[in-house]
Amino acid sequence: MKLDDAAAHLEALGNPTRLKIYRALIRAGGAGLAVGRLQEKLKIAPSTLSHHIKALVVVGLVTQVRDATTLICHANYEVMRELVGFLVAECCTESAETADAKVNAKTNARTAA
C-alpha cells in the first residue's frame, strides 16, 4: 500500500462517526448491513449517514450493493487487511537495527582490543 493511500484511509477513519459506521460494518461480517439498519443501529440522521458512507466508499473502505430497493453496505476486508499490514509491516525494525548496531559495536570493540 502506498503512503498516500494509507493516509487517505486513516483520514476517513479519523472521524468518530465514520469510525462507528466502519466498526458496525466490520462486526456485521460478510452479510453487511442495510443503510436503514445502520441508521437505526447508530442513530444517525439519513443525510449525515449518507455523507459519511460516501466518504468511506470513496477511499475504498466500504462497498455498496443494491438488493432490489435496499442498499447494503459491506466493509472491504481486503483494504482493511492492507491498511493494517501497512501499519505493522515495519514494526520494531528500527529497534532491531539499533540492537544490531550495539552488537556490532561490542564486537568491533573486542576485536580492536
Short mmCIF file of C-alpha atoms in Angstrom, two decimals:
data_model
loop_
_atom_site.label_atom_id
_atom_site.label_comp_id
_atom_site.label_asym_id
_atom_site.label_seq_id
_atom_site.Cartn_x
_atom_site.Cartn_y
_atom_site.Cartn_z
CA MET A 1 0.00 0.00 0.00
CA LYS A 2 1.23 3.47 -0.84
CA LEU A 3 1.70 6.06 1.88
CA ASP A 4 -0.87 8.40 0.29
CA ASP A 5 -3.47 5.62 0.17
CA ALA A 6 -2.86 4.72 3.82
CA ALA A 7 -3.17 8.39 4.77
CA ALA A 8 -6.50 8.68 2.92
CA HIS A 9 -7.84 5.57 4.66
CA LEU A 10 -6.74 6.79 8.06
CA GLU A 11 -8.14 10.26 7.39
CA ALA A 12 -11.53 8.74 6.56
CA LEU A 13 -11.45 6.66 9.74
CA GLY A 14 -10.32 9.68 11.76
CA ASN A 15 -13.88 10.95 12.03
CA PRO A 16 -15.76 9.44 15.01
CA THR A 17 -19.00 8.94 13.06
CA ARG A 18 -17.24 7.21 10.17
CA LEU A 19 -15.30 5.05 12.59
CA LYS A 20 -18.58 4.00 14.25
CA ILE A 21 -20.05 3.14 10.85
CA TYR A 22 -16.97 1.18 9.83
CA ARG A 23 -16.81 -0.75 13.10
CA ALA A 24 -20.50 -1.64 12.78
CA LEU A 25 -19.84 -2.98 9.28
CA ILE A 26 -16.81 -4.94 10.48
CA ARG A 27 -18.95 -6.53 13.21
CA ALA A 28 -21.68 -7.33 10.68
CA GLY A 29 -19.33 -9.60 8.75
CA GLY A 30 -19.80 -10.67 5.16
CA ALA A 31 -23.55 -10.08 5.19
CA GLY A 32 -23.05 -6.35 5.64
CA LEU A 33 -25.80 -4.03 6.80
CA ALA A 34 -28.58 -2.23 5.02
CA VAL A 35 -28.27 1.55 5.18
CA GLY A 36 -31.59 1.72 7.04
CA ARG A 37 -30.36 -0.78 9.61
CA LEU A 38 -27.14 1.21 10.07
CA GLN A 39 -29.21 4.32 10.63
CA GLU A 40 -31.36 2.60 13.26
CA LYS A 41 -28.41 0.96 14.94
CA LEU A 42 -26.23 4.07 15.15
CA LYS A 43 -28.98 6.69 15.49
CA ILE A 44 -27.55 8.85 12.70
CA ALA A 45 -29.67 11.18 10.56
CA PRO A 46 -30.10 9.85 6.99
CA SER A 47 -28.30 12.74 5.28
CA THR A 48 -25.41 12.59 7.75
CA LEU A 49 -25.14 8.82 7.34
CA SER A 50 -25.14 9.14 3.56
CA HIS A 51 -22.38 11.76 3.70
CA HIS A 52 -20.16 9.60 5.90
CA ILE A 53 -20.78 6.38 3.98
CA LYS A 54 -19.82 8.18 0.77
CA ALA A 55 -16.50 9.24 2.33
CA LEU A 56 -15.78 5.60 3.25
CA VAL A 57 -16.79 4.37 -0.21
CA VAL A 58 -14.58 6.95 -1.97
CA VAL A 59 -11.44 5.65 -0.22
CA GLY A 60 -12.46 2.01 -0.74
CA LEU A 61 -13.06 1.02 2.87
CA VAL A 62 -16.74 0.31 2.19
CA THR A 63 -18.56 -1.14 -0.79
CA GLN A 64 -22.27 -0.99 -1.52
CA VAL A 65 -24.55 -3.45 -3.28
CA ARG A 66 -28.16 -2.81 -4.23
CA ASP A 67 -30.62 -5.60 -3.45
CA ALA A 68 -33.91 -4.52 -5.05
CA THR A 69 -34.68 -1.29 -3.17
CA THR A 70 -32.24 -1.88 -0.33
CA LEU A 71 -28.67 -0.61 -0.33
CA ILE A 72 -26.35 -2.95 1.57
CA CYS A 73 -23.00 -1.69 2.87
CA HIS A 74 -20.03 -4.01 3.35
CA ALA A 75 -16.66 -3.42 4.93
CA ASN A 76 -13.94 -4.03 2.36
CA TYR A 77 -11.86 -6.52 4.35
CA GLU A 78 -9.09 -6.67 1.76
CA VAL A 79 -8.45 -2.94 2.08
CA MET A 80 -8.63 -3.23 5.87
CA ARG A 81 -6.03 -6.02 5.84
CA GLU A 82 -3.76 -4.00 3.53
CA LEU A 83 -4.02 -0.97 5.82
CA VAL A 84 -3.28 -2.97 8.96
CA GLY A 85 -0.43 -4.73 7.13
CA PHE A 86 0.98 -1.37 6.08
CA LEU A 87 0.86 -0.14 9.66
CA VAL A 88 2.62 -3.16 11.14
CA ALA A 89 4.95 -4.05 8.26
CA GLU A 90 7.90 -2.22 9.74
CA CYS A 91 7.04 -2.76 13.37
CA CYS A 92 10.13 -2.58 15.55
CA THR A 93 12.55 -2.64 12.58
CA GLU A 94 14.44 0.35 13.90
CA SER A 95 14.79 -1.20 17.35
CA ALA A 96 16.21 -4.32 15.66
CA GLU A 97 18.66 -2.14 13.72
CA THR A 98 19.65 -0.39 16.95
CA ALA A 99 20.20 -3.75 18.66
CA ASP A 100 22.29 -4.96 15.69
CA ALA A 101 24.36 -1.78 15.81
CA LYS A 102 25.03 -2.30 19.53
CA VAL A 103 26.11 -5.90 18.95
CA ASN A 104 28.38 -4.82 16.07
CA ALA A 105 29.89 -2.04 18.20
CA LYS A 106 30.66 -4.50 21.00
CA THR A 107 32.16 -6.99 18.54
CA ASN A 108 34.28 -4.27 16.92
CA ALA A 109 35.46 -3.06 20.36
CA ARG A 110 36.54 -6.60 21.33
CA THR A 111 38.31 -7.11 18.00
CA ALA A 112 40.17 -3.81 18.32
CA ALA A 113 41.33 -4.63 21.87
#
